[in-house]
PDB file of C-alpha atoms in Angstrom:
ATOM      1  CA  MET A   1     -21.916  -8.799   6.136  1.00  0.00           C
ATOM      2  CA  ALA A   2     -21.184 -11.882   8.260  1.00  0.00           C
ATOM      3  CA  GLU A   3     -18.293 -11.706  10.858  1.00  0.00           C
ATOM      4  CA  ASP A   4     -16.251 -14.118   9.237  1.00  0.00           C
ATOM      5  CA  SER A   5     -16.541 -13.051   5.578  1.00  0.00           C
ATOM      6  CA  THR A   6     -13.783 -11.702   3.543  1.00  0.00           C
ATOM      7  CA  THR A   7     -13.361  -8.256   2.048  1.00  0.00           C
ATOM      8  CA  THR A   8     -10.677  -6.507   0.099  1.00  0.00           C
ATOM      9  CA  ILE A   9      -9.328  -3.167   1.154  1.00  0.00           C
ATOM     10  CA  THR A  10      -7.322  -1.059  -1.128  1.00  0.00           C
ATOM     11  CA  ALA A  11      -4.894   1.994  -0.561  1.00  0.00           C
ATOM     12  CA  VAL A  12      -3.282   4.327  -2.729  1.00  0.00           C
ATOM     13  CA  PHE A  13       0.372   5.551  -2.058  1.00  0.00           C
ATOM     14  CA  GLU A  14       2.456   8.152  -3.696  1.00  0.00           C
ATOM     15  CA  THR A  15       5.726   6.444  -2.845  1.00  0.00           C
ATOM     16  CA  ARG A  16       6.986   2.913  -2.979  1.00  0.00           C
ATOM     17  CA  VAL A  17       8.702   3.384   0.455  1.00  0.00           C
ATOM     18  CA  THR A  18       5.101   4.076   2.097  1.00  0.00           C
ATOM     19  CA  ALA A  19       3.511   1.189   0.151  1.00  0.00           C
ATOM     20  CA  ASP A  20       6.417  -1.172   1.395  1.00  0.00           C
ATOM     21  CA  LEU A  21       5.929   0.266   5.067  1.00  0.00           C
ATOM     22  CA  ALA A  22       2.183  -0.756   4.634  1.00  0.00           C
ATOM     23  CA  VAL A  23       3.019  -4.189   3.683  1.00  0.00           C
ATOM     24  CA  GLU A  24       5.236  -4.617   6.737  1.00  0.00           C
ATOM     25  CA  HIS A  25       2.702  -3.190   9.236  1.00  0.00           C
ATOM     26  CA  LEU A  26       0.074  -5.422   7.882  1.00  0.00           C
ATOM     27  CA  VAL A  27       2.217  -8.508   8.153  1.00  0.00           C
ATOM     28  CA  GLN A  28       4.049  -7.720  11.506  1.00  0.00           C
ATOM     29  CA  LYS A  29       1.161  -6.001  13.448  1.00  0.00           C
ATOM     30  CA  HIS A  30      -2.014  -7.554  11.963  1.00  0.00           C
ATOM     31  CA  GLY A  31      -0.383 -11.166  11.320  1.00  0.00           C
ATOM     32  CA  ILE A  32      -1.659 -11.169   7.575  1.00  0.00           C
ATOM     33  CA  ALA A  33      -0.106 -13.525   5.378  1.00  0.00           C
ATOM     34  CA  ARG A  34       2.151 -11.999   2.463  1.00  0.00           C
ATOM     35  CA  PRO A  35       0.077 -13.968  -0.088  1.00  0.00           C
ATOM     36  CA  ASP A  36      -2.800 -12.103   0.838  1.00  0.00           C
ATOM     37  CA  ILE A  37      -1.381  -8.697   0.140  1.00  0.00           C
ATOM     38  CA  PHE A  38      -1.066  -7.455  -3.414  1.00  0.00           C
ATOM     39  CA  VAL A  39       1.148  -4.511  -4.604  1.00  0.00           C
ATOM     40  CA  GLN A  40       0.909  -2.969  -8.143  1.00  0.00           C
ATOM     41  CA  SER A  41       1.019   0.116  -9.995  1.00  0.00           C
ATOM     42  CA  ALA A  42      -2.331   2.131  -9.709  1.00  0.00           C
ATOM     43  CA  SER A  43      -2.266   2.518 -13.535  1.00  0.00           C
ATOM     44  CA  ALA A  44      -1.226   0.854 -16.541  1.00  0.00           C
ATOM     45  CA  LYS A  45       2.204   2.502 -16.387  1.00  0.00           C
ATOM     46  CA  ASN A  46       5.269   0.804 -14.671  1.00  0.00           C
ATOM     47  CA  THR A  47       6.025   3.080 -11.672  1.00  0.00           C
ATOM     48  CA  ALA A  48       7.790   3.574  -8.636  1.00  0.00           C
ATOM     49  CA  GLY A  49       5.413   6.138  -7.129  1.00  0.00           C
ATOM     50  CA  SER A  50       4.554   9.756  -7.986  1.00  0.00           C
ATOM     51  CA  ALA A  51       6.800  11.377  -5.537  1.00  0.00           C
ATOM     52  CA  PRO A  52      10.715  10.523  -5.130  1.00  0.00           C
ATOM     53  CA  SER A  53      11.658   8.681  -2.046  1.00  0.00           C
ATOM     54  CA  GLY A  54      14.206   6.228  -0.889  1.00  0.00           C
ATOM     55  CA  GLY A  55      16.419   5.324  -3.700  1.00  0.00           C
ATOM     56  CA  ASP A  56      14.341   7.468  -6.050  1.00  0.00           C
ATOM     57  CA  ALA A  57      15.652  10.540  -4.739  1.00  0.00           C
ATOM     58  CA  SER A  58      19.195  11.954  -5.609  1.00  0.00           C
ATOM     59  CA  HIS A  59      21.324  13.064  -3.002  1.00  0.00           C
ATOM     60  CA  ASP A  60      20.314  16.729  -3.302  1.00  0.00           C
ATOM     61  CA  GLY A  61      16.603  15.561  -2.668  1.00  0.00           C
ATOM     62  CA  SER A  62      15.330  16.099  -6.172  1.00  0.00           C
ATOM     63  CA  ALA A  63      13.943  13.224  -8.281  1.00  0.00           C
ATOM     64  CA  ARG A  64      16.317  11.072 -10.395  1.00  0.00           C
ATOM     65  CA  SER A  65      15.668  11.046 -14.077  1.00  0.00           C
ATOM     66  CA  ASP A  66      16.167   7.500 -14.390  1.00  0.00           C
ATOM     67  CA  ALA A  67      13.288   6.537 -11.882  1.00  0.00           C
ATOM     68  CA  PRO A  68       9.772   5.593 -13.383  1.00  0.00           C
ATOM     69  CA  LEU A  69       8.085   8.141 -11.259  1.00  0.00           C
ATOM     70  CA  GLU A  70       4.763   7.820 -13.470  1.00  0.00           C
ATOM     71  CA  GLY A  71       1.909   7.055 -10.868  1.00  0.00           C
ATOM     72  CA  GLU A  72       0.858   5.917  -7.681  1.00  0.00           C
ATOM     73  CA  ILE A  73       1.445   2.453  -5.999  1.00  0.00           C
ATOM     74  CA  GLU A  74      -1.785   0.480  -4.955  1.00  0.00           C
ATOM     75  CA  VAL A  75      -1.565  -2.105  -2.043  1.00  0.00           C
ATOM     76  CA  SER A  76      -4.632  -4.303  -1.562  1.00  0.00           C
ATOM     77  CA  VAL A  77      -5.255  -6.920   1.128  1.00  0.00           C
ATOM     78  CA  ASP A  78      -7.864  -9.574   1.505  1.00  0.00           C
ATOM     79  CA  ILE A  79      -8.838  -9.638   5.189  1.00  0.00           C
ATOM     80  CA  ASN A  80     -11.494 -11.057   7.386  1.00  0.00           C
ATOM     81  CA  SER A  81     -14.224  -7.966   7.818  1.00  0.00           C
ATOM     82  CA  SER A  82     -13.768  -7.807  11.610  1.00  0.00           C
ATOM     83  CA  MET A  83     -10.375  -6.340  10.629  1.00  0.00           C
ATOM     84  CA  ILE A  84     -11.428  -3.407   8.342  1.00  0.00           C
ATOM     85  CA  PRO A  85     -11.193  -0.748  10.795  1.00  0.00           C
ATOM     86  CA  ALA A  86      -7.567  -1.639  11.948  1.00  0.00           C
ATOM     87  CA  VAL A  87      -6.332  -2.172   8.387  1.00  0.00           C
ATOM     88  CA  GLN A  88      -7.967   1.103   7.491  1.00  0.00           C
ATOM     89  CA  ARG A  89      -6.294   2.857  10.348  1.00  0.00           C
ATOM     90  CA  THR A  90      -3.014   1.437   9.465  1.00  0.00           C
ATOM     91  CA  PHE A  91      -3.012   2.343   5.773  1.00  0.00           C
ATOM     92  CA  GLY A  92      -3.958   5.946   7.131  1.00  0.00           C
ATOM     93  CA  ASP A  93      -1.166   5.955   9.786  1.00  0.00           C
ATOM     94  CA  VAL A  94       1.631   5.083   6.960  1.00  0.00           C
ATOM     95  CA  GLY A  95       0.634   7.572   4.464  1.00  0.00           C
ATOM     96  CA  ALA A  96      -2.238   6.279   2.239  1.00  0.00           C
ATOM     97  CA  ILE A  97      -3.619   9.162   0.133  1.00  0.00           C
ATOM     98  CA  ARG A  98      -6.884   7.018  -0.496  1.00  0.00           C
ATOM     99  CA  VAL A  99      -8.461   3.788   1.005  1.00  0.00           C
ATOM    100  CA  SER A 100     -11.330   1.979  -0.127  1.00  0.00           C
ATOM    101  CA  GLY A 101     -13.063  -1.281   0.330  1.00  0.00           C
ATOM    102  CA  ARG A 102     -15.152  -3.704  -1.897  1.00  0.00           C
TER     103      ARG A 102
END
């Protein structure tokens, strides 16, 4: 693959909080433009993740019954191939449960 080619790296997160943190790291640490970052449910269901976090957790730490915790969150980013190791490391550092490239 040529050094200036573009590739897509995808990571899967259990919570919306960690997915959002990944996006912020991509933008702030790596200078990736937000239009090159995509966030969506990893399945066909509407979801806020598969584990409670942030506003999805009740005051006692259990999951709220009104939060759509029905699957994982996927973050994908289109990057220059030279950035693959740094982006993969960032995804891992913030809590990705799976990272893949294509």
